[in-house]
Structure formats: structure tokens, C-alpha cells
Coordinates of C-alpha atoms (C1' of nucleotides) in Angstrom, one line a residue:
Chain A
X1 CA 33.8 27.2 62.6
X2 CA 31.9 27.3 65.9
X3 CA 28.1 27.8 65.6
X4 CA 28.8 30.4 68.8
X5 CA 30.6 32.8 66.6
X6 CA 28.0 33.2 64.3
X7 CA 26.6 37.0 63.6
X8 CA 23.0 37.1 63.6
X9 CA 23.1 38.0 59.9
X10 CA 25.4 34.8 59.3
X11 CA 22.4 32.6 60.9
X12 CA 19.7 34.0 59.3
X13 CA 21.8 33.0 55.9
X14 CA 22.7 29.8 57.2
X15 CA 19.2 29.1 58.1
X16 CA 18.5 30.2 54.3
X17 CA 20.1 27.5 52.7
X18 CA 17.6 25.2 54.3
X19 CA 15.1 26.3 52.6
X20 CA 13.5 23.8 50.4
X21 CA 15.2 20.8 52.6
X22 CA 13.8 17.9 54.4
X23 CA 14.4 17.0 58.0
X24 CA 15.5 13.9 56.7
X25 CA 18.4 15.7 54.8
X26 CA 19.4 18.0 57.8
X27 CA 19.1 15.3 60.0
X28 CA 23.2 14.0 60.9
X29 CA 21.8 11.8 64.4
X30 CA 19.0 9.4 62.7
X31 CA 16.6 11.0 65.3
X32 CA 13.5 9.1 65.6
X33 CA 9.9 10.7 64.5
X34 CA 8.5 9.5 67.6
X35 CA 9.8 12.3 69.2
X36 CA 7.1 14.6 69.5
X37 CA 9.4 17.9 69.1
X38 CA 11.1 16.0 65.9
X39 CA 12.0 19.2 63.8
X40 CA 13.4 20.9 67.1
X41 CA 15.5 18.5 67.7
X42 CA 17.0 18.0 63.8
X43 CA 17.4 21.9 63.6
X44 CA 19.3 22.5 67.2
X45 CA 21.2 19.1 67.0
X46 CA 22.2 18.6 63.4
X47 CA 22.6 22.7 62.4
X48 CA 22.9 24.3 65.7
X49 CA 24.8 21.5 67.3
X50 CA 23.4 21.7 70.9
X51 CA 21.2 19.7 73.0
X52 CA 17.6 20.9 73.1
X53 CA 17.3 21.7 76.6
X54 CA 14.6 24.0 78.6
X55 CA 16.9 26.3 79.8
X56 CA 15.4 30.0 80.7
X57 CA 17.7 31.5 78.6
X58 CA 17.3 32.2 74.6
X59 CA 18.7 29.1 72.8
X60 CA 21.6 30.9 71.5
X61 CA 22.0 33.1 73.7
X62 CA 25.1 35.2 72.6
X63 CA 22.3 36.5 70.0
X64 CA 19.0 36.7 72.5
X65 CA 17.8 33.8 70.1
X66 CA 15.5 31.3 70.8
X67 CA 14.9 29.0 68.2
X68 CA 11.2 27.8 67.0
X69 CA 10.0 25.7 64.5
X70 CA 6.8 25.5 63.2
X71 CA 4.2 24.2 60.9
X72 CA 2.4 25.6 57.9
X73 CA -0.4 23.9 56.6
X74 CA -2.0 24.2 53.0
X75 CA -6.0 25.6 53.2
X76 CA -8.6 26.6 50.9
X77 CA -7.1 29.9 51.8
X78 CA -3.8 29.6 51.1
X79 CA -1.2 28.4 53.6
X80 CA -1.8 29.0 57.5
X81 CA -0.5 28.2 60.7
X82 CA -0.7 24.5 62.3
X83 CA -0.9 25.6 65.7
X84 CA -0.2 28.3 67.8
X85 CA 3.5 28.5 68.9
X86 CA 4.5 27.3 71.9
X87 CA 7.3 28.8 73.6
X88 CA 8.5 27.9 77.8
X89 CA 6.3 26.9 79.9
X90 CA 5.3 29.0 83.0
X91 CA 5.9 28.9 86.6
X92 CA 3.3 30.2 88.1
X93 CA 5.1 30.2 91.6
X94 CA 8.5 32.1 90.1
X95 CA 7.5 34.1 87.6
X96 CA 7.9 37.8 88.5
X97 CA 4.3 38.9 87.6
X98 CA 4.8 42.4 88.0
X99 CA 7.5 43.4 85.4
X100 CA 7.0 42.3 82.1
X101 CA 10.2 42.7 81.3
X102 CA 11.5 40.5 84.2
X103 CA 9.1 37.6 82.7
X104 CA 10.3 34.3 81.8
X105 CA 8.6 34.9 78.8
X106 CA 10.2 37.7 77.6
X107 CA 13.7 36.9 78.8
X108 CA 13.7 34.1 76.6
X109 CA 11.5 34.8 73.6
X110 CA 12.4 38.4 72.8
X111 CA 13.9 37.5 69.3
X112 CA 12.9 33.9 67.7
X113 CA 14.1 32.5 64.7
X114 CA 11.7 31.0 63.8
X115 CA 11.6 27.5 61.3
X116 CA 8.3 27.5 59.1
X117 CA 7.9 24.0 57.8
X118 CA 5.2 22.6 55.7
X119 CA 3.4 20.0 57.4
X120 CA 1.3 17.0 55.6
X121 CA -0.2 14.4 57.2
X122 CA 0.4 12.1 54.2
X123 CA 4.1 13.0 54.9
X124 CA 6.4 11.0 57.5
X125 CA 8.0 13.9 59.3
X126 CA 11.6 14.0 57.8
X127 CA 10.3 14.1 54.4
X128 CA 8.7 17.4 55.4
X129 CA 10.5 20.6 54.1
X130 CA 11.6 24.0 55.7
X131 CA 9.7 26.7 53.9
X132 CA 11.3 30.1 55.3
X133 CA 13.6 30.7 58.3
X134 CA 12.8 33.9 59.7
X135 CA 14.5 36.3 62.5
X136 CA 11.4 37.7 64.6
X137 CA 11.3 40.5 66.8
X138 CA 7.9 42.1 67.4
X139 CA 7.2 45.0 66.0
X140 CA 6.6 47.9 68.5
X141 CA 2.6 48.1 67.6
X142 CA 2.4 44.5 68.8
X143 CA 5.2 44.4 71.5
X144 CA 2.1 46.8 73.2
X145 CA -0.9 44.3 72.5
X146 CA 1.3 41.4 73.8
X147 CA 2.4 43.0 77.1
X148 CA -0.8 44.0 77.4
X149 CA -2.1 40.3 77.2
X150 CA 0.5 39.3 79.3
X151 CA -0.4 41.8 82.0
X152 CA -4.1 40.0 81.9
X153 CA -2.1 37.0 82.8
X154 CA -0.3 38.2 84.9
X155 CA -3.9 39.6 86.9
X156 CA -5.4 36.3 86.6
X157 CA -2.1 35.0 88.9
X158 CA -1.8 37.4 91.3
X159 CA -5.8 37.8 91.9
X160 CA -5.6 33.5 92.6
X161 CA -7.1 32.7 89.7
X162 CA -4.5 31.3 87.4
X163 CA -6.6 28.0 87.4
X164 CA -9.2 30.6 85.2
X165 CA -7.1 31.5 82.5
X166 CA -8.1 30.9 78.8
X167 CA -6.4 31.1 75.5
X168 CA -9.9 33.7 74.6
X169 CA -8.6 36.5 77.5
X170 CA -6.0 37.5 74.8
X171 CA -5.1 38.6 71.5
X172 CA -1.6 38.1 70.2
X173 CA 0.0 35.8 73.6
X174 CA -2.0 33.4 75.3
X175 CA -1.0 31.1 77.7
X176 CA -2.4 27.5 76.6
X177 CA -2.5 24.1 78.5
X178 CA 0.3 21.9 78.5
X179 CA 0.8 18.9 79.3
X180 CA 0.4 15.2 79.2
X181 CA -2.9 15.4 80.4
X182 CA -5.7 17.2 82.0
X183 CA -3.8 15.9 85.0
X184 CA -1.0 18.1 84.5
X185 CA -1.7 20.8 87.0
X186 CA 0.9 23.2 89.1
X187 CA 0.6 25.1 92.3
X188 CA -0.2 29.1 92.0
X189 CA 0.8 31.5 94.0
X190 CA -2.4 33.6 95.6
X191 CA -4.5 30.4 96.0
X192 CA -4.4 27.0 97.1
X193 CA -6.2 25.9 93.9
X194 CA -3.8 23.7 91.6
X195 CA -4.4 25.6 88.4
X196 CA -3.7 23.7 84.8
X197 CA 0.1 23.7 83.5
X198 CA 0.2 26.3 81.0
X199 CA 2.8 27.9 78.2
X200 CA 3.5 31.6 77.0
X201 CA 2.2 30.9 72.8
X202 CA 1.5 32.3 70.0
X203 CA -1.5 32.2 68.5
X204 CA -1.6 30.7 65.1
X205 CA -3.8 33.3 63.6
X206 CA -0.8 35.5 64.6
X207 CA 2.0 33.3 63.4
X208 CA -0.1 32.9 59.9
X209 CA 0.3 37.1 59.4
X210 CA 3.6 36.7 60.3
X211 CA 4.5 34.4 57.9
X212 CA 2.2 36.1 55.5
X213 CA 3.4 39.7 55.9
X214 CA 7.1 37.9 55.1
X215 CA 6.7 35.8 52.1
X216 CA 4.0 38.6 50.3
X217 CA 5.2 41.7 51.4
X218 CA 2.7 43.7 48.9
X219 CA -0.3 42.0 50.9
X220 CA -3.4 43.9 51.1
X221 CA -3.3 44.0 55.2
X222 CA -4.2 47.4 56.7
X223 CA -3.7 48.3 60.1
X224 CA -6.3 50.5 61.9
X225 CA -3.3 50.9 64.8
X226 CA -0.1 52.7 65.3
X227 CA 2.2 52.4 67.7
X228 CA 0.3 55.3 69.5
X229 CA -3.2 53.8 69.8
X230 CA -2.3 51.2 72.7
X231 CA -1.2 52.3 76.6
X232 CA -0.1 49.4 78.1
X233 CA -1.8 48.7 80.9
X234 CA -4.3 51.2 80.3
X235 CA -6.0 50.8 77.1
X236 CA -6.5 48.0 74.9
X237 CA -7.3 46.8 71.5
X238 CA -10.4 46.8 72.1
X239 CA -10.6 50.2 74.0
X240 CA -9.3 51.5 71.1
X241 CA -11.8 49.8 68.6
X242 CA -14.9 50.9 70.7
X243 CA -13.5 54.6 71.1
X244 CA -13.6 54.8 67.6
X245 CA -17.2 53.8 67.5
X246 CA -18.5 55.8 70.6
X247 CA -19.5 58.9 68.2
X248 CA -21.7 56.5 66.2
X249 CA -24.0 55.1 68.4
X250 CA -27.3 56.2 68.2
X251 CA -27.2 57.3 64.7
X252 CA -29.7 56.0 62.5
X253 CA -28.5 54.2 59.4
X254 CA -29.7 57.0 57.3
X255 CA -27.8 59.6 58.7
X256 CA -24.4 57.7 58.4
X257 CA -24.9 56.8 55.0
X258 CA -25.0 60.6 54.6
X259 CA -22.1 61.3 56.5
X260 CA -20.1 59.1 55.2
X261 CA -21.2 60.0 51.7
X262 CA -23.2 56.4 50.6
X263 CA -25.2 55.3 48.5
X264 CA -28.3 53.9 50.1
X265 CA -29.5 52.7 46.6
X266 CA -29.3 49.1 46.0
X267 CA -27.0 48.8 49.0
X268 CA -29.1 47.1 51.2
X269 CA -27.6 44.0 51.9
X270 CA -24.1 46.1 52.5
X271 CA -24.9 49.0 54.4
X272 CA -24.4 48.4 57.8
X273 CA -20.7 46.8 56.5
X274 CA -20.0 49.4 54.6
X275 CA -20.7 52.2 57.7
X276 CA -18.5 49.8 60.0
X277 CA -15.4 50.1 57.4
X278 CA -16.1 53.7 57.3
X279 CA -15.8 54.3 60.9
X280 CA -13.2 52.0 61.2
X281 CA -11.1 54.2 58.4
X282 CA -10.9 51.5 56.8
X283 CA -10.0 51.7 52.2
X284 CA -9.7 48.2 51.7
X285 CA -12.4 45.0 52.8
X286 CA -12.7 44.6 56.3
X287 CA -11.9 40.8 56.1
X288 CA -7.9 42.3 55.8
X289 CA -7.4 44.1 58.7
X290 CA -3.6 43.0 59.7
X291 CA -4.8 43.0 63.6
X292 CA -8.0 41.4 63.3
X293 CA -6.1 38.6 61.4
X294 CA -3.4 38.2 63.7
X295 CA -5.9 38.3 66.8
X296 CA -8.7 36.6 64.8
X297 CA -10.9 39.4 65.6
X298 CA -13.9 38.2 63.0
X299 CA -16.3 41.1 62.7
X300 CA -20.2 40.4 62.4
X301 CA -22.9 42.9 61.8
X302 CA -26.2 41.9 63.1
X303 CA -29.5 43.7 62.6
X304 CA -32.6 43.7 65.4
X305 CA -35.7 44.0 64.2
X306 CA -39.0 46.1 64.8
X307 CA -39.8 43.0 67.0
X308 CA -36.8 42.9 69.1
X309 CA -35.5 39.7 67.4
X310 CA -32.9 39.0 64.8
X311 CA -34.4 37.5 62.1
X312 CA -31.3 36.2 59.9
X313 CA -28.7 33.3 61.1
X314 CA -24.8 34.5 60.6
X315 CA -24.0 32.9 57.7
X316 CA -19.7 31.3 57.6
X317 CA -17.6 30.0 54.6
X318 CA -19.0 27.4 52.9
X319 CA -17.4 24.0 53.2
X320 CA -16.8 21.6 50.0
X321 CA -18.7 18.1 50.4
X322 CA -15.7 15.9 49.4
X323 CA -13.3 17.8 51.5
X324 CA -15.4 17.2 54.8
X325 CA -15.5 13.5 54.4
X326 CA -12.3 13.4 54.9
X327 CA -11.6 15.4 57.7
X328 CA -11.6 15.3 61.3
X329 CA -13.1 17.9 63.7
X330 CA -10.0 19.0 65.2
X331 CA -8.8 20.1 61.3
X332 CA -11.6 21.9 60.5
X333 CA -12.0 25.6 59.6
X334 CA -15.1 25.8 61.5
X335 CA -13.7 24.4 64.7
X336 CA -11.0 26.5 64.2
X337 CA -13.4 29.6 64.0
X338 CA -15.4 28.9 67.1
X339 CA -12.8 27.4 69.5
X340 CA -10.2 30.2 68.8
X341 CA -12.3 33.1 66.7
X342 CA -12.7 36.7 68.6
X343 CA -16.0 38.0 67.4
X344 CA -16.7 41.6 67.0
X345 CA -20.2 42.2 67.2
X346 CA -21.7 45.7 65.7
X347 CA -25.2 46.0 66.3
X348 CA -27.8 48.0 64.6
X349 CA -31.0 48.2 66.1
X350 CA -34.5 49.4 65.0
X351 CA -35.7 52.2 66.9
X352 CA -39.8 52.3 67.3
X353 CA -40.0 56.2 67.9
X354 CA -37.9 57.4 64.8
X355 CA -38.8 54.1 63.1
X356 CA -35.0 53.6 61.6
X357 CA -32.0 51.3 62.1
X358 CA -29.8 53.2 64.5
X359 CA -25.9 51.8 65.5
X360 CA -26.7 50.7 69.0
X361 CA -23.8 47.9 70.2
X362 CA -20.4 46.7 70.0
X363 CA -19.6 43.4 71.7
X364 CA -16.5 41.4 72.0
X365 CA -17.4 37.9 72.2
X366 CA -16.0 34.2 72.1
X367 CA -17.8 31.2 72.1
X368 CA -17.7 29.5 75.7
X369 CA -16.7 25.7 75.2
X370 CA -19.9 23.9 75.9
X371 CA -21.2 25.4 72.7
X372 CA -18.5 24.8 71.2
X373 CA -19.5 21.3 71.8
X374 CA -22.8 21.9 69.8
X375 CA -21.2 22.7 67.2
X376 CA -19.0 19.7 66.7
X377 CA -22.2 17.5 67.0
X378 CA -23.4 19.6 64.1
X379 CA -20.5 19.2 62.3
X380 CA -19.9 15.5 63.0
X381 CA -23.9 14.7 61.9
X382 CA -23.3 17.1 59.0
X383 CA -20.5 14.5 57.8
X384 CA -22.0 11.4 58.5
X385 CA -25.0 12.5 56.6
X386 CA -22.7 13.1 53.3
X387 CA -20.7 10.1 53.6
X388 CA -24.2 8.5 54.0
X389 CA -26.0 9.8 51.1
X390 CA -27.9 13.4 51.7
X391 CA -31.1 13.3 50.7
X392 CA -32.6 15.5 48.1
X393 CA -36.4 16.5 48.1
X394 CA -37.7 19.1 45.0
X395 CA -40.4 21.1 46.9
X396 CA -42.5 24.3 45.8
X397 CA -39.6 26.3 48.0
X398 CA -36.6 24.5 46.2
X399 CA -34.5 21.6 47.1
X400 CA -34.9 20.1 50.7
X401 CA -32.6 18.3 52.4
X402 CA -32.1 16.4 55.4
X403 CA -28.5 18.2 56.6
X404 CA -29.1 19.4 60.7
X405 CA -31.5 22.0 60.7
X406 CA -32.1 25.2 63.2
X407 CA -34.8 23.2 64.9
X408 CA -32.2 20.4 65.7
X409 CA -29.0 22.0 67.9
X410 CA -29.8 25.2 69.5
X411 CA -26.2 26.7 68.3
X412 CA -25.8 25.6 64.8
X413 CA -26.9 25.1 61.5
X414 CA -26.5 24.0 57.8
X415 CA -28.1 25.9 54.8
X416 CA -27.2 26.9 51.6
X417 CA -24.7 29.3 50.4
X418 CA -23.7 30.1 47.1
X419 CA -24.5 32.3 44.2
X420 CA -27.9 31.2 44.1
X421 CA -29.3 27.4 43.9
X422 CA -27.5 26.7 40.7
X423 CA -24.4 26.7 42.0
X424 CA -23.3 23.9 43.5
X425 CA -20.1 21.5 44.2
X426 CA -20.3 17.6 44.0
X427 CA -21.5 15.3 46.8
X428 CA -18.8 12.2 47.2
X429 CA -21.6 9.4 45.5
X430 CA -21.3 12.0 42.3
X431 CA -24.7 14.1 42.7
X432 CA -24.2 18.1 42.9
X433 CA -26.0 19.8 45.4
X434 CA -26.3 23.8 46.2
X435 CA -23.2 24.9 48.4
X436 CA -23.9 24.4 51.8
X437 CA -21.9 26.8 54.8
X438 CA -22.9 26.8 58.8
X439 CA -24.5 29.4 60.5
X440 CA -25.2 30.2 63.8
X441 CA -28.9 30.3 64.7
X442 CA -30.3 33.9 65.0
X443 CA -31.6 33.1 68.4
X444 CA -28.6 32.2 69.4
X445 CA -27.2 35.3 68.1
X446 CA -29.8 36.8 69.9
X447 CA -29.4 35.7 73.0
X448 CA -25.8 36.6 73.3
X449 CA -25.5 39.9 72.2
X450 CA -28.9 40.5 75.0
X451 CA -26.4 38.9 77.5
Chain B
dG1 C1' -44.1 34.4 62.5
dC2 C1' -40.9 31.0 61.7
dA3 C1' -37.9 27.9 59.2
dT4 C1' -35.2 27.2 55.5
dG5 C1' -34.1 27.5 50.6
dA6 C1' -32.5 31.2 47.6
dT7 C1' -30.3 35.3 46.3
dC8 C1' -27.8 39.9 46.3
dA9 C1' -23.7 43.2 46.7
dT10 C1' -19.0 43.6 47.2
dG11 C1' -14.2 43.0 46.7
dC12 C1' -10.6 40.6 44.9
Chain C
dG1 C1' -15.8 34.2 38.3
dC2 C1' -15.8 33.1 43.0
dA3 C1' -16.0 33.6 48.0
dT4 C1' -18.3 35.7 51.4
dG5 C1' -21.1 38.6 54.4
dA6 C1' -25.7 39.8 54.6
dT7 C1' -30.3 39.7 53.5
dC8 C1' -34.6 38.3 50.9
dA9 C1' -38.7 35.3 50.0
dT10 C1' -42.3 32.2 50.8
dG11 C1' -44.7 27.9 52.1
dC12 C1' -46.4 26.2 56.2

DNA sequence: GCATGATCATGC
DNA sequence: GCATGATCATGC
């Protein structure tokens, strides 16, 4: 039987008796893993039995189908997303910027199937297995946040500055570089500056609730939209989040508590969290909020003191010593974090005339890449001091150690993080030493949310 | 007052 | 019991 008369129900079953299968086992043409789009090429050659081409139109187009696959990657956190998903590239000179519906990217990517693999780098490619085969179409709730972020492409291109886009301007889509090189640049239309070659992609903090929200349906994932909350074009998600807040500011911590019926008791190192999930709506932790996950919207109370300053660093997950060693920058969870994390900043300020913490700020952040570059320097040191030998010093105050400090990067940090100094992992020559996460300096902190 | 080690509160 | 966000505590 022809692959063209296939019913989409017939190739999502097809696709299901994949599961579980190498490349190596799919593959029928012995193609080689040099090829950089490898598991492409085995699923629309040896199962689809077409040519991978770049054609505008869906890869099985009888069905609106374009076909994807991706990899899934095993974390301390369960399985994630690779990388983002990259889908056709754009043309910045014929792509009809003013219907979204006209798009390139939506006339080929309106329904994927997409391929989830799981990728190891101890693994040649074709002994790498499909994990699920899924048939995607966007729910309605994100069809809005996605036109939405393509609409702040599509205003970067027509006001001449597609040579400004960034992967940070959106949420769900983003349109990231690609290309051999930095030299792979195109023309644009409303400006003679050649601007970087980009593609329509999803981000992998999208594709990982995707996958998620498929294989563990009884997730604990809450939405705080509906498919109401969002105008295209008008407001965003972000509208949306700081209209839910605009009642609050200016309240004092006290008077929230009693609003929202809290216990200020013993609460003090949650308050401010707790009020935020409160006005939010939220009934479950704020850490498993569906859209925050699939934007990577990572949100970050901070407190300013009396003295105008903040006094504490923001504190991230701690990383494990002998993991670290043997990882490279690019593969790390903090990288990840600060090249493609949205933070949400809530702010809670003291007030000197009714001498309380009042809800002042919200701030939608990402961390511009030259700090970015900070970071890695921290991170790089942070490793080379471990595989090294960290040195341990008992003082009156605990247990120094020579892991980068505040005083050295003017971004990032290392301290302790665990349960308290007794808890500890082991350090690669055998030693155990207190759990150790990065945080970004409080003047830091400080200086962007004054920004 | 700051820097940095230590610890608390919560949710799963 | 653990991870994590947030804050505390104290020597200098």
C-alpha cells in the first residue's frame, strides 16, 4: 500500500509500532550518521518513503503533516527536550508578514507528527530509540500565545529590524539562528541591513510540556490561562499576568496575608511566595504552572530592604560535584536557565512611612548575553576547581572554600545549598562537601530590577 | 554593612 | 526524605 493513502489515524498507528526501535532497525538505505538531520532522513526515507526535501508545503501534505523528529534527553528532572524544534526556515523578503495565517510558518507546520527519540551521547545515532510518535496540533490557548509571538516577529521585519530579533522576544515560537555560521546572513525587507538567517522553532521548554503532558497525562500542571485570557495582537501573556497583579501593589505584606487568609506565623521565609500563588489563583506549587513551563517563565520573589538594597543572592538548583566534571557548558542546567530562562520578577519593597513590606514590582526579564558570558566563566572556574581538588577550611563560621565567590564575577556565585551543612554529596577525589547551587549576586539583582 | 556559610518552610 | 525557593546568622 501507498504511504499517500494513509488516514491520519493509520499513521499515527504506524508511527506507533516504532516505538521502542532504533534508527538502525528502521533504517532500509544504510544512511550515514554524518548526516546531521540523520533521524529525518531514516523516518521520511525508510517509513514515509520520500525524499526529505524543503518544500513549503507540510511533508505529507494530503494530511497538512509535517514530520519532526526530535530528541529527549534524560535529567536530574526527568526527561526534557534536547533542543528547541526547528521547523522552515524564514524568508525574510517573501514572507507575508501581515497575515499569520498566510505565513510560511503556519502553512507548513499547522499539524506535526512529531518523532521523540532519546538521545545519548554514549550512543552512535542509529542505536538510538523512538520513544513516542505523536500527532500535534496546538491547542487553541497556545495557538494565541504563538501568533502572538509571531506577530512580534513579524514587527521586528516590517519595522527593519529583523537583524534584532532574539529567541528572548517570545514565549512558545521563536525564531532562532541558522546556519553554518555567523556568516549566514539574508537580506530583509525594510532595511538594507543583512539580518542573521533565522528559523520558525519551538522552544524546548515547550516541546518538554508537550511531551510531558502526553506520556503523564495525570501531571500536576495548572494553567492560570484559558482560551479567553489572550487577544491576539492586543494582549499578551504577560499583559495578562501583570493585570492579575495590578490590585496588589501597594499592599503591605500584612494586609495580604489577611486577605488571603495566611498564616504569618513561622511563615517567614514563604510569605511573599505564598501571596504570589495566591494572586496568581494558583492550588498547586508555583514551580507547575503548565505556561510558565512551556515558556520557561521562572518566577523569583525578591525583597528590598529598609536600605534600598537587596540583601540576599537568588539562590538556583544545586548541582552534583561528580556530575559537573563531566559536563560541558553548553549541557548544563544552568546555561540552559540563563541563556533561554524568562524570569518573572515580583518585588516586595519596604516602605519607610508605614514601615512594612508592601508588593511594589513585576518585571519580565532575560539575561542579555554578555552576562550570560559571566556566568559561564563562573561555571567553567567552578569545574576546574573540583576536578582540581576544592579546598576545605574549618572556620568559626563553618567550612570555607575556595569555589568563585560574590567578590569574584560581578553576575554569579557559588555557595551552599542544602538542608543544612550536614548534608552533603561527594566530591570526585572521595571527600563530601555541603551541596553547593549558583546564585546570582544580590547586587546584581539589584541593579536590574532598578533598571 | 557585607560576604558567605548555614538553615528554614514547603510541596511532592 | 529530598529538592528548592527564600532567608537567617555572624565573623570580619
Amino acid at each position: 500500500m501507498s504511504k499517500k493513502d494513509l488516514t491520519e489515524l493509520e499513521v499515527f498507528e504506524l508511527m506507533q509500532t516504532y516505538e521502542n526501535h532504533t534508527f538502525g532497525e528502521i533504517d532500509q538505505h544504510e544512511t550515514p550518521e554524518t548526516i546531521k538531520s540523520y533521524h529525518g532522513y531514516v523516518v521520511e526515507r525508510s517509513i514515509f518513503e520520500y525524499e526529505p526535501n524543503s518544500n513549503p508545503f507540510p511533508d505529507l501534505d494530503w494530511l497538512d503533516l509535517e514530520i519532526k523528529s526530535t530528541p529527549m534527553r534524560e535529567t536530574n528532572r526527568g526527561l526534557s527536550s534536547k533542543e528547541r524544534l526547528v521547523l522552515n526556515i524564514i524568508n525574510y523578503l517573501e514572507e507575508n508578514w501581515l497575515d499569520f495565517y498566510e505565513s510560511s510558518f503556519w502553512k507548513k507546520n499547522k499539524k506535526l507528527l512529531v518523532v521523540f527519540y532519546l538521545y545519548k551521547n554514549t550512543l552512535p545515532k542509529r542505536e538510538q530509540k523512538i520513544l513516542k510518535s505523536i500527532i500535534y496540533k496546538y491547542p487553541e490557548k497556545d495557538l494565541k500565545i504563538i501568533m502572538n509571538d509571531w506577530l512580534t516577529i513579524a514587527n521586528k521585519v516590517l519595522s527593519g529590524q529583523a537583524h534584532e530579533i532574539s529567541e528572548r522576544d517570545t514565549l512558545y515560537l521563536a525564531a532562532c539562528t541558522k546556519g553554518v555560521n555567523s556568516d549566514s546572513v539574508r537580506k530583509q525587507p525594510f532595511s538594507d541591513v543583512l539580518a542573521k538567517q533565522r528559523a520558525y522553532s519551538l522552544k524546548a521548554s515547550y516541546m518538554t510540556t508537550v511531551y510531558n503532558d502526553y506520556v503523564y497525562k495525570n501531571r500536576k500542571d495548572e494553567s492560570i490561562v484559558n482560551d479567553a485570557s489572550i487577544q491576539v495582537g492586543k494582549f499578551s501573556l504577560e499583559d495578562y499576568i501583570l493585570k492579575k497583579f495590578m490590585p496588589y501593589f501597594g499592599a503591605s505584606v500584612t494586609k495580604l496575608a489577611e486577605l488571603f487568609g495566611i498564616d504569618l506565623i513561622s511563615q517567614t521565609k514563604s510569605i511573599n511566595s505564598l501571596i504570589v500563588n495566591r494572586i496568581l489563583g494558583l492550588k498547586h506549587d508555583i514551580d507547575h504552572v503548565e505556561e510558565f513551563r512551556k515558556a520557561f517563565i521562572i518566577p523569583k520573589t525578591i525583597r528590598i530592604e529598609p536600605n534600598g538594597k537587596v540583601k540576599e543572592s537568588m539562590s538556583f538548583p544545586i548541582f552534583r560535584f561528580m556530575e559537573i566534571i563531566h559536563e560541558e557548558w553548553e549541557d548544563s542546567e544552568i546555561n540552559d536557565i540563563m541563556s533561554n530562562g524568562r524570569f518573572m520578577f515580583i518585588v516586595f519593597k519596604y516602605d519607610l512611612t508605614f514601615r512594612e513590606y508592601q508588593l511594589s514590582n513585576l518585571k519580565f526579564w532575560s539575561m542579555p548575553n554578555i552576562d550570560v558570558l559571566e556566568c559561564r566563566e563562573v561555571w567553567e572556574r567552578t569545574k576546574a576547581i573540583i576536578i582540581n581538588g576544592v579546598e576545605m577550611t574549618p572556620t568559626r563560621k563553618g567550612i570555607n572554600n575556595n569555589l568563585p565567590k560574590k567578590v569574584d564575577n560581578s553576575v554569579m556565585h557559588v555557595r551552599p545549598h542544602g538542608r543544612d551543612a550536614s548534608d552533603r554529596l561527594p566530591l570526585p577525589d572521595g571527600r563530601m562537601m555541603t551541596k553547593q547551587s549558583f546564585w546570582l549576586n544580590n547586587d546584581y539583582i539589584l541593579k536590574i530590577i532598578s533598571e
